[in-house]
mmCIF file of C-alpha atoms in Angstrom:
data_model
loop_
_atom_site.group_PDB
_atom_site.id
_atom_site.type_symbol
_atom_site.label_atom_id
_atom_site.label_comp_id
_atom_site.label_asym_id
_atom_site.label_seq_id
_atom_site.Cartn_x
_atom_site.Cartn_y
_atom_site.Cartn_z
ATOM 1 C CA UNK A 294 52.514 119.299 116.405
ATOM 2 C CA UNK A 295 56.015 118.111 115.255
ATOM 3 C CA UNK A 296 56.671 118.430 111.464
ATOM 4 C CA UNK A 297 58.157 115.550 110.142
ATOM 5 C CA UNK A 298 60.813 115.656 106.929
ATOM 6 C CA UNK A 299 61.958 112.772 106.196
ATOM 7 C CA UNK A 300 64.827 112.365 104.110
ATOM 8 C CA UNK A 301 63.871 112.078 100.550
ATOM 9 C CA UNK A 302 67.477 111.585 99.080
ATOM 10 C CA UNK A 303 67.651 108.538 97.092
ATOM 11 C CA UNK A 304 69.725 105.659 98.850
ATOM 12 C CA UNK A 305 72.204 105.934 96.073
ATOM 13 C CA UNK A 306 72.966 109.336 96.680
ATOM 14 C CA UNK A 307 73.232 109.000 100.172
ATOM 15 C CA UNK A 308 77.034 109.933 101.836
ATOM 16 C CA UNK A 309 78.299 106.810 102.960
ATOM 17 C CA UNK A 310 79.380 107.064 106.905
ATOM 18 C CA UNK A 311 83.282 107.675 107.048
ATOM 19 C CA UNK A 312 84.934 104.505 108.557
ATOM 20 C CA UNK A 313 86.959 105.104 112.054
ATOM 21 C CA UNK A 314 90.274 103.122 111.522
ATOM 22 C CA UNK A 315 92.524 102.578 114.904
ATOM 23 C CA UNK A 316 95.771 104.436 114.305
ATOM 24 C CA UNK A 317 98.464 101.155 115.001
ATOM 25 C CA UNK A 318 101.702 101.223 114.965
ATOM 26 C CA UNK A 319 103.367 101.108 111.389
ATOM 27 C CA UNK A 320 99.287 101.570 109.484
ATOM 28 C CA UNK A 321 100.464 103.556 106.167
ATOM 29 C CA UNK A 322 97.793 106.086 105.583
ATOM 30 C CA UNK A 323 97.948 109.548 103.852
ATOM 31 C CA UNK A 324 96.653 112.873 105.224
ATOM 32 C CA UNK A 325 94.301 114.775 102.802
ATOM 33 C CA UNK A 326 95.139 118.282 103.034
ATOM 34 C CA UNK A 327 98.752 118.103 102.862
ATOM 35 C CA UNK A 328 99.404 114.557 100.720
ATOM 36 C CA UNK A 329 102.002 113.775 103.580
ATOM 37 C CA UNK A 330 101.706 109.728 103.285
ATOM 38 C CA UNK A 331 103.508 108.110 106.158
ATOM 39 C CA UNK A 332 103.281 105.122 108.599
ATOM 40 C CA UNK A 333 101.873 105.756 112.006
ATOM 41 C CA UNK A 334 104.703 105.959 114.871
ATOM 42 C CA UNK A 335 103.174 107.415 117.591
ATOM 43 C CA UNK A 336 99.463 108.111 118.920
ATOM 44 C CA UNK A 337 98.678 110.635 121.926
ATOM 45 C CA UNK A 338 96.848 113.630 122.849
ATOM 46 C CA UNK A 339 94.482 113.945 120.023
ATOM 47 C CA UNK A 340 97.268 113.362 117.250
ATOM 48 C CA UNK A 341 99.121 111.204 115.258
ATOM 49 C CA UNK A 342 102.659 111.255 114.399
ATOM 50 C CA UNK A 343 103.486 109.923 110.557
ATOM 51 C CA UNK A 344 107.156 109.090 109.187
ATOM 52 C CA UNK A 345 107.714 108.889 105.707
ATOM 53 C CA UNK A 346 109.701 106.978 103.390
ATOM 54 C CA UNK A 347 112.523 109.232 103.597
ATOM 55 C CA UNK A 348 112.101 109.412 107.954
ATOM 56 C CA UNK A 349 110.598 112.671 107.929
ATOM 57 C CA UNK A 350 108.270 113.048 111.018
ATOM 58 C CA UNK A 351 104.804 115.023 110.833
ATOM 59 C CA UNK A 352 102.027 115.336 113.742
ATOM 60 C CA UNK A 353 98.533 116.190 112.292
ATOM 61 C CA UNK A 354 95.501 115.907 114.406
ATOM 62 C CA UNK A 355 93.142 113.032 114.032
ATOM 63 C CA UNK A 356 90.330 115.103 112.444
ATOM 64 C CA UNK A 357 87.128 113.266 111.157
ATOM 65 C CA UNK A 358 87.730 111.997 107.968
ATOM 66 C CA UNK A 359 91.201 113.209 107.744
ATOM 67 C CA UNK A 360 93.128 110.466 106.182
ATOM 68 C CA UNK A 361 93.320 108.399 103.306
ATOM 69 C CA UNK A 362 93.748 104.562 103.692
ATOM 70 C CA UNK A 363 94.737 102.669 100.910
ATOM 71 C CA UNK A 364 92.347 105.252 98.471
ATOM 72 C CA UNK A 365 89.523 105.453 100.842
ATOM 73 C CA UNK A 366 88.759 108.487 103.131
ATOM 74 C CA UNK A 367 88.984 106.939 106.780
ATOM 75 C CA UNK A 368 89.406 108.646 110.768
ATOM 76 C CA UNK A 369 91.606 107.691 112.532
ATOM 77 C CA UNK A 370 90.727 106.676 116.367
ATOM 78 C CA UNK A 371 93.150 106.309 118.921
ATOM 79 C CA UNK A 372 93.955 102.527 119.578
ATOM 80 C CA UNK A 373 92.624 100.384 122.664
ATOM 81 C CA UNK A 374 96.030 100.227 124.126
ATOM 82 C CA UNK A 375 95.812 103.744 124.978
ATOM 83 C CA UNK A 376 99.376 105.884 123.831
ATOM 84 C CA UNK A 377 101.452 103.974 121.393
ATOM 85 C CA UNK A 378 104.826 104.032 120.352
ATOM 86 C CA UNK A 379 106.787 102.397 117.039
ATOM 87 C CA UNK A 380 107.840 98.747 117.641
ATOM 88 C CA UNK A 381 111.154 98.742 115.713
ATOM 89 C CA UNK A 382 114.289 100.281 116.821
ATOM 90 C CA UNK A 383 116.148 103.245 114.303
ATOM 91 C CA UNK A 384 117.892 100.695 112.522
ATOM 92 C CA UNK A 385 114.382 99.021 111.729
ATOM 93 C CA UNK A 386 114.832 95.690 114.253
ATOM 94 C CA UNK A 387 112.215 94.780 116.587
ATOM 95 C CA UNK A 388 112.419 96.892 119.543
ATOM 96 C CA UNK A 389 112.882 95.340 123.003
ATOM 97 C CA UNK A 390 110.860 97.257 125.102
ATOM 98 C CA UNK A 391 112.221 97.039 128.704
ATOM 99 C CA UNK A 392 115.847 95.028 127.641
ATOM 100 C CA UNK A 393 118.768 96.055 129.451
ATOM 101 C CA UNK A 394 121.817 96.448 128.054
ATOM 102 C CA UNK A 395 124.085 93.315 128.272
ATOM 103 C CA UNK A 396 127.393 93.141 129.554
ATOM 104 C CA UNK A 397 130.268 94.255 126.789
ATOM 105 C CA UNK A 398 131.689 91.628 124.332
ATOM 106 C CA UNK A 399 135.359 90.989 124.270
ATOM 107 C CA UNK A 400 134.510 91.548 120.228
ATOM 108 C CA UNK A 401 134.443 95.172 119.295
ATOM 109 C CA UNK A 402 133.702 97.504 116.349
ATOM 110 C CA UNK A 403 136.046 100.048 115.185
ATOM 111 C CA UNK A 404 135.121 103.187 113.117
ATOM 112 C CA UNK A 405 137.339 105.824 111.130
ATOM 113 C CA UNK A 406 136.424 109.237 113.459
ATOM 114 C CA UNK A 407 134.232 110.544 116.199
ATOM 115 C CA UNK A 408 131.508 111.724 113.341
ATOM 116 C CA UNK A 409 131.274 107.704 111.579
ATOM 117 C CA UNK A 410 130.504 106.679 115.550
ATOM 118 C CA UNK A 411 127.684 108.877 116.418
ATOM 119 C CA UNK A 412 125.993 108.114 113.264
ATOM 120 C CA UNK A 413 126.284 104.255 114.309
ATOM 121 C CA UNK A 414 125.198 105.417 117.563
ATOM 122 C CA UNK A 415 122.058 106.959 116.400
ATOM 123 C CA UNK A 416 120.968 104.466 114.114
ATOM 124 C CA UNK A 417 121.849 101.155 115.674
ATOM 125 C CA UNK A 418 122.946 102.010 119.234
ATOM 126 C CA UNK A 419 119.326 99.870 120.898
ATOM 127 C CA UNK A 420 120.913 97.141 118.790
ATOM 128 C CA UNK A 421 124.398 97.730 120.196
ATOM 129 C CA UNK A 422 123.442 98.087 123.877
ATOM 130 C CA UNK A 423 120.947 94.525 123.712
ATOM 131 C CA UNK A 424 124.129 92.498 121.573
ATOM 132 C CA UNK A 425 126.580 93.895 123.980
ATOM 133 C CA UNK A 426 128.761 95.627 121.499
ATOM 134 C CA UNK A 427 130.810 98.195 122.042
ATOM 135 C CA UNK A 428 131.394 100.920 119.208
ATOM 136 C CA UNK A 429 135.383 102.756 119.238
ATOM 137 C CA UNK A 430 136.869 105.402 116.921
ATOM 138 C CA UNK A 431 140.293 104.977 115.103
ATOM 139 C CA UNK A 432 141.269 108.841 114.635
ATOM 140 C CA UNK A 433 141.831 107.498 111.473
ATOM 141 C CA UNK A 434 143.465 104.543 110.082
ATOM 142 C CA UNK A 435 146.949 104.653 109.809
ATOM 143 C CA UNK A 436 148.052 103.212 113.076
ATOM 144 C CA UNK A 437 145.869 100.646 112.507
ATOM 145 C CA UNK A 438 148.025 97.344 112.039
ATOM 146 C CA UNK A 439 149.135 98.218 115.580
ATOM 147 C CA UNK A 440 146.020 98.741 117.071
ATOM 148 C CA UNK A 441 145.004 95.318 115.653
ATOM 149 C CA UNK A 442 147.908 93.743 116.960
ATOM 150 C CA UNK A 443 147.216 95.515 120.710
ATOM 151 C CA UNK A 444 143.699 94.142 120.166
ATOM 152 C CA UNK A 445 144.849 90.457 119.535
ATOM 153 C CA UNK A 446 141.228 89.374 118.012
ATOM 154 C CA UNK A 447 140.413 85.698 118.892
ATOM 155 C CA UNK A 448 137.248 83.605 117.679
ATOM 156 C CA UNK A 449 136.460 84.709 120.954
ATOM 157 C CA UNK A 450 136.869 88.438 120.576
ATOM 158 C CA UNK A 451 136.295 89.178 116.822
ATOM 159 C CA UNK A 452 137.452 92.639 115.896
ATOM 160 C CA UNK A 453 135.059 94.183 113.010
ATOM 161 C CA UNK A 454 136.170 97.867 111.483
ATOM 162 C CA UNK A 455 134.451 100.132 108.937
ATOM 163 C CA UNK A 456 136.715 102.486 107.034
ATOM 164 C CA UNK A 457 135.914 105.126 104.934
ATOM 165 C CA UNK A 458 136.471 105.512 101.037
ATOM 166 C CA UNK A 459 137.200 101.929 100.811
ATOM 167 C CA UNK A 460 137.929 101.567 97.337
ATOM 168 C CA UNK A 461 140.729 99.282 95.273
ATOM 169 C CA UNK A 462 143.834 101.292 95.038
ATOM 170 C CA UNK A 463 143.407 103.779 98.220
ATOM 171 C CA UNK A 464 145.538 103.798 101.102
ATOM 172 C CA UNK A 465 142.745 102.364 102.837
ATOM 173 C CA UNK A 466 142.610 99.284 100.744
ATOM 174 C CA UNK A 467 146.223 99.055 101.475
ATOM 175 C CA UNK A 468 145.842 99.047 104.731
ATOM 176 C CA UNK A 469 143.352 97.054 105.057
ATOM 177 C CA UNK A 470 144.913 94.624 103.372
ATOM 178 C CA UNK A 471 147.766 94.357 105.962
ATOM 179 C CA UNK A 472 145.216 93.259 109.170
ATOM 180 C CA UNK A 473 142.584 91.022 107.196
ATOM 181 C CA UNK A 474 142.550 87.782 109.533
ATOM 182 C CA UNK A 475 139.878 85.382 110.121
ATOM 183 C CA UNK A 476 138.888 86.908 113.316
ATOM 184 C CA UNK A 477 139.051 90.298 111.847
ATOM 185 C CA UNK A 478 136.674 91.698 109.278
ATOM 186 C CA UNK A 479 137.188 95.268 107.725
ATOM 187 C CA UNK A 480 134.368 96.660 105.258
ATOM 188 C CA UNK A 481 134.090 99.939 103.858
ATOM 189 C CA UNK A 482 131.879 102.372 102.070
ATOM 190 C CA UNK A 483 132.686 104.150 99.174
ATOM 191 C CA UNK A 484 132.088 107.922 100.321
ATOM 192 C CA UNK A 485 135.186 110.226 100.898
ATOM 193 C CA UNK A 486 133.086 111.060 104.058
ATOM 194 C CA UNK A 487 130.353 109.447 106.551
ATOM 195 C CA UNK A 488 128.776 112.809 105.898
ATOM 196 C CA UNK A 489 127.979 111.283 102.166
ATOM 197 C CA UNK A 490 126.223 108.338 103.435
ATOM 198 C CA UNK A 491 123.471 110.351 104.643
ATOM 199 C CA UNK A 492 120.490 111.000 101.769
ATOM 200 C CA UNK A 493 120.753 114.023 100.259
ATOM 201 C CA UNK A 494 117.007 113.963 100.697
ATOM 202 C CA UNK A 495 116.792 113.829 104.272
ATOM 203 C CA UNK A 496 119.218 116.430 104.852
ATOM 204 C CA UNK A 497 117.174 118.614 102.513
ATOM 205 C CA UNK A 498 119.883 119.119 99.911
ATOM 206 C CA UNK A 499 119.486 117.718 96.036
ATOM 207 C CA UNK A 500 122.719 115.819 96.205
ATOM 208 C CA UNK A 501 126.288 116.214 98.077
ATOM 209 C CA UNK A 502 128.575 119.100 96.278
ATOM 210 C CA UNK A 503 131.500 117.768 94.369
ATOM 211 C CA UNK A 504 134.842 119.292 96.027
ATOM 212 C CA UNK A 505 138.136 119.502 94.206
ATOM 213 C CA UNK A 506 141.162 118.014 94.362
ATOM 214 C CA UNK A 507 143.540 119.618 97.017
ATOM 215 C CA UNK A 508 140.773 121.217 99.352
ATOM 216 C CA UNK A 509 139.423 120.649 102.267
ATOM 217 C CA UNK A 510 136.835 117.999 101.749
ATOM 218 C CA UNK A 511 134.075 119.123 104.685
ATOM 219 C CA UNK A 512 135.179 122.963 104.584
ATOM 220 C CA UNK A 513 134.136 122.622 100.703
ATOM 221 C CA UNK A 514 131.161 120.893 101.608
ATOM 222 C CA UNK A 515 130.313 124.106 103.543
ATOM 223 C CA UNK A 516 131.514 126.710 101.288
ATOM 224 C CA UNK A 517 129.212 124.557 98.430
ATOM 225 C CA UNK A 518 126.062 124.179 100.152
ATOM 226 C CA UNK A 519 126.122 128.363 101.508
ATOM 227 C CA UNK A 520 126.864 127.157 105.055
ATOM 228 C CA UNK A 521 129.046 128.847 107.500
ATOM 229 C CA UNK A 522 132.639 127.148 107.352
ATOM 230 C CA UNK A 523 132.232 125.319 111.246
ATOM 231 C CA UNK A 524 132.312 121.808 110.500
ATOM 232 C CA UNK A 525 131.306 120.859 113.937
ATOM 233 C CA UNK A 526 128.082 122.538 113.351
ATOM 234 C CA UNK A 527 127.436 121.641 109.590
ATOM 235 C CA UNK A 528 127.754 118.062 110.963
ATOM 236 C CA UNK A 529 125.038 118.506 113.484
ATOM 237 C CA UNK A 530 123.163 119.546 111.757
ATOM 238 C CA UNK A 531 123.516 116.588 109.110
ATOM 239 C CA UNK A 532 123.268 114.201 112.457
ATOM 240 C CA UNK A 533 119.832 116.158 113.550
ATOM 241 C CA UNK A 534 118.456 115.071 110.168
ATOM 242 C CA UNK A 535 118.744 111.443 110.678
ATOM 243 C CA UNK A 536 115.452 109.490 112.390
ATOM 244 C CA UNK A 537 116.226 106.145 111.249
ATOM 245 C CA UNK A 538 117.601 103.971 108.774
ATOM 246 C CA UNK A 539 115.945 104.983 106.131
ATOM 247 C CA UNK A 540 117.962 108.258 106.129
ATOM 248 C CA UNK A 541 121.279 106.311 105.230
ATOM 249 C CA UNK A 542 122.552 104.960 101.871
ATOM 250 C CA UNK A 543 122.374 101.647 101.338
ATOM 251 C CA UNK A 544 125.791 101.063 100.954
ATOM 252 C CA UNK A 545 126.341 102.222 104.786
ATOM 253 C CA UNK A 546 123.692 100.201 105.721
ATOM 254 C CA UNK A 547 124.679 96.682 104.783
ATOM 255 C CA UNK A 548 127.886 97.193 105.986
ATOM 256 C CA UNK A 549 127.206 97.905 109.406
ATOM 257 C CA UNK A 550 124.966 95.394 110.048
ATOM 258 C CA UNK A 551 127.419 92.842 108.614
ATOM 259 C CA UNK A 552 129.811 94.249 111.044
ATOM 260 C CA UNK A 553 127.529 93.873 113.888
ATOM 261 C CA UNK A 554 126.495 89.850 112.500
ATOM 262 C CA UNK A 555 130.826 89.259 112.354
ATOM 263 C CA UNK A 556 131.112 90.312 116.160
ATOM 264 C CA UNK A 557 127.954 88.695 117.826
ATOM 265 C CA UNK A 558 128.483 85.445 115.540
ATOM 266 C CA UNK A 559 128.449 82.161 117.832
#
């Protein structure tokens, strides 16, 4: 015969069952053994992928009861839509999933060098491709009253340009100066470099070294932070660190999207 023991634990003392949460895209939840608090980007396989605040990625495994959800222990369960993916772009629009890229604008964006365009490229290019706009670099910007006069901006074909280390009294407030037109918008960020205008944070670092008068600006950068003196490679490795927009200052920020709302304007 069967014993029977039945459960004489009082009600109250009872471990409530843990609640199974669907892991969405963008759910903010926290994983207990590590702390790592993120929202969810990505769901596959038997894990979860979490970005934090500073657009750090993580993948932990969707144990049971291996989350925290607004203070409450939860597990997460993969969604009914199967495999999921985050619904904003890097630059934090709304992604477009399946747009095609229009056809170029006569209007185009100009940056200072090669390194200020790849960073634009990684954090807005899905935005860039679906507006039609079409990113060049200056080399620099003192030939650039010609290259505005070659470009002949028009209502038609506005001309927007982000220069670094614009700041009242630099040469590239002067310059500046000379091109300003209607049709032509020029905005500017305060860092010597683009390199500055990534969070210290994200590239692991507590802040960007101060460099001296006289030297090398990105060659002191390196000699600072104990990295080997190939700027090429110290900037990849700066690019490599950024996910989205949340790894860029704000003062980057706002000024390339008001670039981007000057070109595509009506």
């Amino acid at each position: 015969m069967r014993s029977y023991n039945p459960d004489m634990t009082p009600p109250w003392k009872r471990s409530a069952p843990v609640p199974e949460v669907p892991a969405d895209v963008d759910l903010v939840v926290e994983e207990v053994s590590t702390g790592f608090c993120g929202a969810v980007i990505r769901c596959e396989a038997g894990t979860v992928t979490l970005e934090d605040r500073f657009g750090k990625h993580r993948v932990f495994p969707m144990d049971p009861g291996g989350f925290l959800l607004e203070g409450r222990v939860v597990t997460l369960t993969r969604p009914a839509a199967g495999p999921t993916r985050s619904s904003r772009t890097a630059s934090g629009s709304i992604a477009v999933p399946g747009a095609r890229a229009r056809v170029a604008r006569a209007g185009r964006i100009y940056v200072e060098g090669r390194h200020d365009a790849e960073l634009v490229e990684r954090v807005w290019g899905d935005d860039l491709r679906i507006e039609g706009v079409v990113v060049e670099y200056l080399e620099g910007i003192d030939d650039l009253p010609s290259i505005v006069a070659d470009f002949a901006p028009t209502a038609d074909a506005r001309l927007g340009i982000l220069v670094d280390h614009l700041v009242p009294g630099s040469k590239e407030s002067r310059i500046a100066a000379q091109v300003s037109s209607p049709d032509v918008l020029i905005v500017g960020h305060p860092y010597i470099d683009v390199w500055e205008a990534v969070k210290p944070s994200s590239v692991g670092i507590p802040a960007w070294p101060s460099v001296p008068r006289g030297q090398d600006w990105k060659t002191g950068i390196c000699r600072a932070l104990g990295w080997p003196e190939n700027t090429g490679a110290a900037w990849q490795h700066i690019l490599s660190k950024v996910h989205t927009y949340k790894d860029l200052e704000p003062q980057l920020l706002g000024r390339v999207e008001e670039l981007i709302d000057f070109v595509t304007a009506p």
